[in-house]
Amino acid sequence: MLCATALLLSFAALNKFTYFAEASFIAAAVMLFLLLTRQRRRALLFAAVGCLSLCIFWSGIGHQNIAHFPLFVLRSFLIAAGDSGAMGGGAGPASAMQRLGAFDLALLLVLIVIQTRAAASQSIGQIRAAMLMVAAFIAWKEAFTRSDDSHNLTFFVACLILSAACLALVRSSISTTDRPSRGLKSYTIAAWAAVAGVSLLSGFALHAIADRGFPAMFSPWRVIGLWQSNLRIAGHYAGYASFEKDQLAVIRKTFSLPKLADDIKGESVDMFGDEQGLIILNGWNYRPRPIFQSFAAFTKPLMDINRNYILSDDAPRYYIMRLLPLDQRSPLEADSEAFEAILQRYEPIDAEGGYMLFRQRDEYRRDVLATGTLSFGESVTIPARTANTMDWLTLDIQPTLLGRIRAVFLHAPPILLRSTSRMYGASGFRLIPSMAAAGIPINPPISGVWDVSTLLDGNPMDDARQVSLIIDPGDASDFRASVPYTLVRRGLPPAAGSDAAYAASLTPLGAKAERIEASFPPAIFHLDGEDVMFVHAPSAVTLKIPPGARNISGDLGVLPGAFSPASRTRSVSFKIVVPNGTAETVLLERQMTNSGRLHFETVLPAAGGDKLILRADCSPNCDSGWSYWHVARLSP
């Protein structure tokens, strides 16, 4: 049993950065218990099996260099320290689940007290109680600092496991002592049944409440279905292996980027973002930065590690970039120092399928625009920006003692960085204090790689004019009222300008998007097996028509959920027009009152200009004007 525990902890430790910190803590607690109870041989066996299995999993299964293992350990603890504040956004029925979780935790503590009373030795019972409470705290921390449905449920699963451990400890203690057993046994079974009942109830509740598919994966019915599926696979493994091989071939074809492969030609490459599998699927020479996924660069020390690597001689020859925001954060909030280093050392040379390709180049300048302190609700004015420049804002947001205590047990209260610009008006994104300490690109606002291309081309953009920190008044006591800040402007080398084919490959619009005007920053969504361009109505997208193009075809649509009963939007209208001086030629009009997509085909006027405008509007209200476009073809 002890060896199995060591193997399980070693396997879990290498599955996720944060799991290594948690598994190490649990392993240390087990070792301490064995040593305090004078089981030195078992402690030595536990440590030996754990270390050996770590090395086998790291080198044999993971194919990692054993010399890199100390760095993995260090980064695991750094990432675990920043995980609580950065990940999760309070999605789902978090408050109800927290109340249910607190009740389950109280029942579990009753069980822990019972096992302490049943122990043969009071000191042994107290040591076991401390270990169980630490495990319960880790489970609470993992679940309710993230505060989404799936992580909430992990706490109840942990309570189920810990309650079973308490039951086993009580039964073994009663069988080896002369303590009155009937009462303790009855209390233990009753408390265990209560914990198990609440834990199972939470699974059914989340399954019933959730409208989306991910939390339903953890429902009891889903688990039973997975067991049945695994048994079928075990009985027909050869056919399953062949099926998976065929599926891998399909996925490789789907994500094949032959144009970028021809540029890279086998040289080293890394991915800025979180889609590292793209490089592996294409069989390129992958040379990742130390914190290889951008979302995991939670804190300034982690960002410093990545920045120093990109500026070193070990950096890859090429970088691929695609920006996808996570948890209501800005797409450049995480790993912002790596982004700065990429702009400093690399230049864009090509694009395909929504991915930009950068190749190494020279350094650039840096000017401090302003320094000072900022209060919540107070605005900082940003001076007018010239072409080929970008502004970074560094914030030193420090928690109060109350805020530190709260962050130990719950998710820290959200902070919003609000940006005011001419096109989008006041818009904002969730701010992570540990990331803000490294600096965040704020001007011009960046929604995706199409904006990065426009910025590096030196073309006009919708600049931010003011920024401010917003927090709920009830949560303001969690942070110090005065926030030191630094506003820095960094120069970018002038670019020659991207050609039409290059710019067209950055979005699913089939042509270069010269201007995008929308109610909210645009984004690329993957829907029904292909990328679509989400442009919240009312919106207007101006495309540059390729020379010789006379036909346009594609899809337009409205995202699921736009016309829900709570929405005030009842219809979304679409229009494709060709501007001609002060007049416009309308090529196509459509109106939708249900979510979904419509295919369109139309002919461009022979005497038209070189511009095409895709418009979307809604009535009677645009709260849920979730319109999108996908232009499949602009052809002769």
Short mmCIF file of C-alpha atoms in Angstrom, two decimals, residues 139-377:
data_model
loop_
_atom_site.label_atom_id
_atom_site.label_comp_id
_atom_site.label_asym_id
_atom_site.label_seq_id
_atom_site.Cartn_x
_atom_site.Cartn_y
_atom_site.Cartn_z
CA ALA A 139 -8.49 20.23 -1.73
CA TRP A 140 -10.43 23.37 -0.71
CA LYS A 141 -7.69 25.61 -2.07
CA GLU A 142 -7.55 23.79 -5.40
CA ALA A 143 -11.33 23.94 -5.82
CA PHE A 144 -12.63 27.24 -4.47
CA THR A 145 -9.81 29.55 -5.50
CA ARG A 146 -10.65 28.55 -9.08
CA SER A 147 -14.40 28.72 -8.38
CA ASP A 148 -15.68 26.99 -11.50
CA ASP A 149 -17.98 24.00 -11.67
CA SER A 150 -15.40 21.32 -12.47
CA HIS A 151 -12.92 22.46 -9.78
CA ASN A 152 -15.69 22.85 -7.19
CA LEU A 153 -16.55 19.23 -7.76
CA THR A 154 -12.95 18.08 -7.12
CA PHE A 155 -13.35 19.21 -3.50
CA PHE A 156 -16.35 16.94 -2.97
CA VAL A 157 -14.49 14.04 -4.57
CA ALA A 158 -11.58 14.69 -2.18
CA CYS A 159 -14.01 14.77 0.78
CA LEU A 160 -15.34 11.39 -0.33
CA ILE A 161 -11.81 9.95 -0.41
CA LEU A 162 -10.76 11.52 2.91
CA SER A 163 -13.94 10.36 4.64
CA ALA A 164 -13.25 6.80 3.45
CA ALA A 165 -9.71 7.13 4.86
CA CYS A 166 -11.14 8.24 8.24
CA LEU A 167 -13.56 5.31 8.25
CA ALA A 168 -10.70 2.87 7.57
CA LEU A 169 -8.54 4.44 10.31
CA VAL A 170 -11.33 4.22 12.88
CA ARG A 171 -12.07 0.60 12.02
CA SER A 172 -8.38 -0.39 12.26
CA SER A 173 -7.92 1.53 15.54
CA ILE A 174 -11.01 -0.02 17.17
CA SER A 175 -9.90 -3.52 16.20
CA THR A 176 -6.53 -3.08 17.97
CA THR A 177 -7.66 -1.26 21.15
CA ASP A 178 -9.94 -1.90 24.08
CA ARG A 179 -11.87 1.34 23.59
CA PRO A 180 -15.68 1.14 23.52
CA SER A 181 -16.31 0.46 19.85
CA ARG A 182 -20.06 0.47 19.28
CA GLY A 183 -20.62 4.21 19.82
CA LEU A 184 -17.56 5.33 17.83
CA LYS A 185 -18.45 2.95 15.03
CA SER A 186 -22.00 4.27 14.83
CA TYR A 187 -20.91 7.90 14.86
CA THR A 188 -18.26 7.20 12.23
CA ILE A 189 -20.65 5.44 9.85
CA ALA A 190 -23.25 8.20 10.28
CA ALA A 191 -20.71 10.97 9.62
CA TRP A 192 -19.24 9.11 6.66
CA ALA A 193 -22.71 8.56 5.17
CA ALA A 194 -23.45 12.30 5.55
CA VAL A 195 -20.18 13.31 3.83
CA ALA A 196 -20.75 10.79 1.04
CA GLY A 197 -24.33 11.97 0.60
CA VAL A 198 -23.37 15.65 0.31
CA SER A 199 -20.49 14.81 -2.06
CA LEU A 200 -22.72 12.75 -4.36
CA LEU A 201 -25.48 15.40 -4.16
CA SER A 202 -23.01 18.02 -5.42
CA GLY A 203 -22.30 15.92 -8.51
CA PHE A 204 -26.00 15.61 -9.35
CA ALA A 205 -26.57 19.32 -8.61
CA LEU A 206 -23.81 20.48 -10.94
CA HIS A 207 -25.04 18.10 -13.62
CA ALA A 208 -28.55 19.56 -13.33
CA ILE A 209 -27.48 23.23 -13.14
CA ALA A 210 -24.85 23.25 -15.89
CA ASP A 211 -25.99 24.04 -19.41
CA ARG A 212 -22.61 23.35 -20.98
CA GLY A 213 -20.92 20.03 -21.49
CA PHE A 214 -17.70 20.27 -19.46
CA PRO A 215 -19.14 20.04 -15.90
CA ALA A 216 -21.43 17.25 -17.09
CA MET A 217 -18.28 15.19 -17.69
CA PHE A 218 -18.04 14.82 -13.89
CA SER A 219 -21.62 13.73 -13.31
CA PRO A 220 -22.20 10.19 -11.94
CA TRP A 221 -23.93 9.15 -15.17
CA ARG A 222 -20.94 10.33 -17.18
CA VAL A 223 -18.54 8.33 -14.99
CA ILE A 224 -20.60 5.15 -15.43
CA GLY A 225 -20.65 5.71 -19.19
CA LEU A 226 -16.85 6.14 -19.25
CA TRP A 227 -16.36 2.86 -17.35
CA GLN A 228 -18.50 1.04 -19.90
CA SER A 229 -16.57 2.65 -22.76
CA ASN A 230 -13.21 1.69 -21.24
CA LEU A 231 -14.32 -1.92 -20.86
CA ARG A 232 -15.36 -2.03 -24.53
CA ILE A 233 -12.01 -0.55 -25.57
CA ALA A 234 -10.11 -3.12 -23.48
CA GLY A 235 -11.97 -5.89 -25.28
CA HIS A 236 -11.20 -4.50 -28.77
CA TYR A 237 -7.89 -2.73 -28.24
CA ALA A 238 -6.44 -3.43 -31.71
CA GLY A 239 -9.42 -1.82 -33.43
CA TYR A 240 -9.32 1.10 -31.02
CA ALA A 241 -5.60 1.67 -31.66
CA SER A 242 -6.21 1.67 -35.41
CA PHE A 243 -9.09 4.14 -34.99
CA GLU A 244 -6.94 6.49 -32.89
CA LYS A 245 -4.15 6.31 -35.48
CA ASP A 246 -6.60 7.33 -38.21
CA GLN A 247 -7.90 10.16 -36.00
CA LEU A 248 -4.36 11.42 -35.43
CA ALA A 249 -3.80 11.53 -39.20
CA VAL A 250 -7.00 13.58 -39.61
CA ILE A 251 -5.95 16.01 -36.85
CA ARG A 252 -2.49 16.42 -38.37
CA LYS A 253 -4.05 17.24 -41.72
CA THR A 254 -6.47 19.71 -40.11
CA PHE A 255 -3.68 21.62 -38.37
CA SER A 256 -1.13 21.33 -41.17
CA LEU A 257 0.55 24.65 -42.03
CA PRO A 258 2.65 23.92 -45.16
CA LYS A 259 3.38 27.60 -45.85
CA LEU A 260 4.93 28.16 -42.42
CA ALA A 261 6.71 24.80 -42.62
CA ASP A 262 8.40 25.99 -45.82
CA ASP A 263 9.56 29.16 -44.00
CA ILE A 264 10.86 27.32 -40.94
CA LYS A 265 12.71 24.59 -42.90
CA GLY A 266 13.54 22.46 -39.86
CA GLU A 267 14.99 25.26 -37.72
CA SER A 268 14.05 25.70 -34.06
CA VAL A 269 10.62 27.15 -33.26
CA ASP A 270 8.45 27.93 -30.22
CA MET A 271 4.79 28.92 -29.77
CA PHE A 272 3.78 32.10 -27.95
CA GLY A 273 0.39 31.19 -26.53
CA ASP A 274 -1.07 27.91 -25.35
CA GLU A 275 -1.28 25.80 -28.53
CA GLN A 276 2.06 23.99 -28.33
CA GLY A 277 0.47 20.88 -29.82
CA LEU A 278 0.46 22.65 -33.21
CA ILE A 279 4.27 22.41 -33.37
CA ILE A 280 4.26 18.75 -32.33
CA LEU A 281 1.54 17.82 -34.85
CA ASN A 282 3.54 19.45 -37.67
CA GLY A 283 6.74 17.65 -36.62
CA TRP A 284 8.78 20.84 -36.32
CA ASN A 285 11.96 21.35 -34.28
CA TYR A 286 10.31 22.39 -31.01
CA ARG A 287 12.47 24.45 -28.65
CA PRO A 288 10.17 25.71 -25.86
CA ARG A 289 10.86 28.52 -23.42
CA PRO A 290 11.09 27.41 -19.75
CA ILE A 291 7.43 28.24 -18.85
CA PHE A 292 6.29 26.85 -22.15
CA GLN A 293 2.59 27.81 -22.00
CA SER A 294 1.84 31.52 -21.66
CA PHE A 295 -1.14 31.10 -19.32
CA ALA A 296 1.14 29.49 -16.70
CA ALA A 297 3.46 32.54 -16.46
CA PHE A 298 1.46 33.78 -13.45
CA THR A 299 4.03 35.98 -11.71
CA LYS A 300 6.85 38.37 -12.51
CA PRO A 301 9.62 35.87 -11.58
CA LEU A 302 8.13 33.36 -14.03
CA MET A 303 7.85 36.03 -16.73
CA ASP A 304 11.46 37.06 -16.07
CA ILE A 305 12.57 33.47 -16.69
CA ASN A 306 10.86 33.43 -20.10
CA ARG A 307 12.09 36.90 -21.06
CA ASN A 308 15.70 36.10 -20.18
CA TYR A 309 15.50 32.89 -22.21
CA ILE A 310 14.14 34.65 -25.32
CA LEU A 311 16.91 37.26 -25.09
CA SER A 312 19.57 34.57 -24.67
CA ASP A 313 21.57 32.65 -27.26
CA ASP A 314 19.41 29.56 -26.61
CA ALA A 315 16.26 31.19 -28.00
CA PRO A 316 14.66 29.53 -31.06
CA ARG A 317 15.10 30.95 -34.54
CA TYR A 318 11.32 31.35 -35.05
CA TYR A 319 8.26 32.14 -32.94
CA ILE A 320 4.66 31.34 -33.88
CA MET A 321 1.99 33.53 -32.28
CA ARG A 322 -1.75 33.26 -31.79
CA LEU A 323 -3.56 35.20 -29.07
CA LEU A 324 -6.54 33.63 -27.30
CA PRO A 325 -7.70 35.27 -24.03
CA LEU A 326 -8.36 33.09 -20.98
CA ASP A 327 -10.62 33.68 -17.97
CA GLN A 328 -11.68 37.22 -19.01
CA ARG A 329 -8.06 38.39 -19.05
CA SER A 330 -6.33 40.42 -21.73
CA PRO A 331 -4.66 38.11 -24.29
CA LEU A 332 -1.32 39.77 -23.49
CA GLU A 333 -1.62 39.92 -19.71
CA ALA A 334 0.07 36.55 -19.21
CA ASP A 335 3.70 36.26 -20.34
CA SER A 336 3.81 39.96 -21.28
CA GLU A 337 7.59 40.14 -20.82
CA ALA A 338 8.02 37.30 -23.31
CA PHE A 339 5.82 39.23 -25.76
CA GLU A 340 8.01 42.30 -25.28
CA ALA A 341 11.14 40.22 -25.88
CA ILE A 342 9.64 38.73 -29.05
CA LEU A 343 8.91 42.21 -30.42
CA GLN A 344 12.44 43.20 -29.45
CA ARG A 345 14.29 40.29 -31.08
CA TYR A 346 11.90 39.08 -33.80
CA GLU A 347 10.09 40.44 -36.85
CA PRO A 348 6.91 39.10 -38.51
CA ILE A 349 7.61 37.44 -41.85
CA ASP A 350 4.56 35.32 -42.69
CA ALA A 351 1.15 34.08 -41.56
CA GLU A 352 -1.15 31.13 -42.19
CA GLY A 353 -4.40 29.91 -40.68
CA GLY A 354 -4.57 32.68 -38.06
CA TYR A 355 -0.96 32.16 -36.89
CA MET A 356 1.83 34.77 -37.24
CA LEU A 357 5.41 33.68 -37.82
CA PHE A 358 8.29 35.75 -36.38
CA ARG A 359 12.02 35.51 -37.16
CA GLN A 360 14.89 36.92 -35.06
CA ARG A 361 16.00 40.54 -35.53
CA ASP A 362 17.55 43.51 -33.57
CA GLU A 363 16.65 45.49 -30.40
CA TYR A 364 14.52 48.64 -29.96
CA ARG A 365 14.10 51.70 -27.67
CA ARG A 366 12.20 52.31 -24.38
CA ASP A 367 10.92 55.63 -22.90
CA VAL A 368 9.23 56.23 -19.52
CA LEU A 369 6.12 58.40 -20.01
CA ALA A 370 4.87 58.67 -16.44
CA THR A 371 5.30 57.31 -12.91
CA GLY A 372 3.22 57.86 -9.80
CA THR A 373 0.49 56.33 -7.66
CA LEU A 374 -3.03 55.40 -8.68
CA SER A 375 -6.17 54.90 -6.59
CA PHE A 376 -9.05 52.61 -7.47
CA GLY A 377 -11.46 54.52 -9.71
#
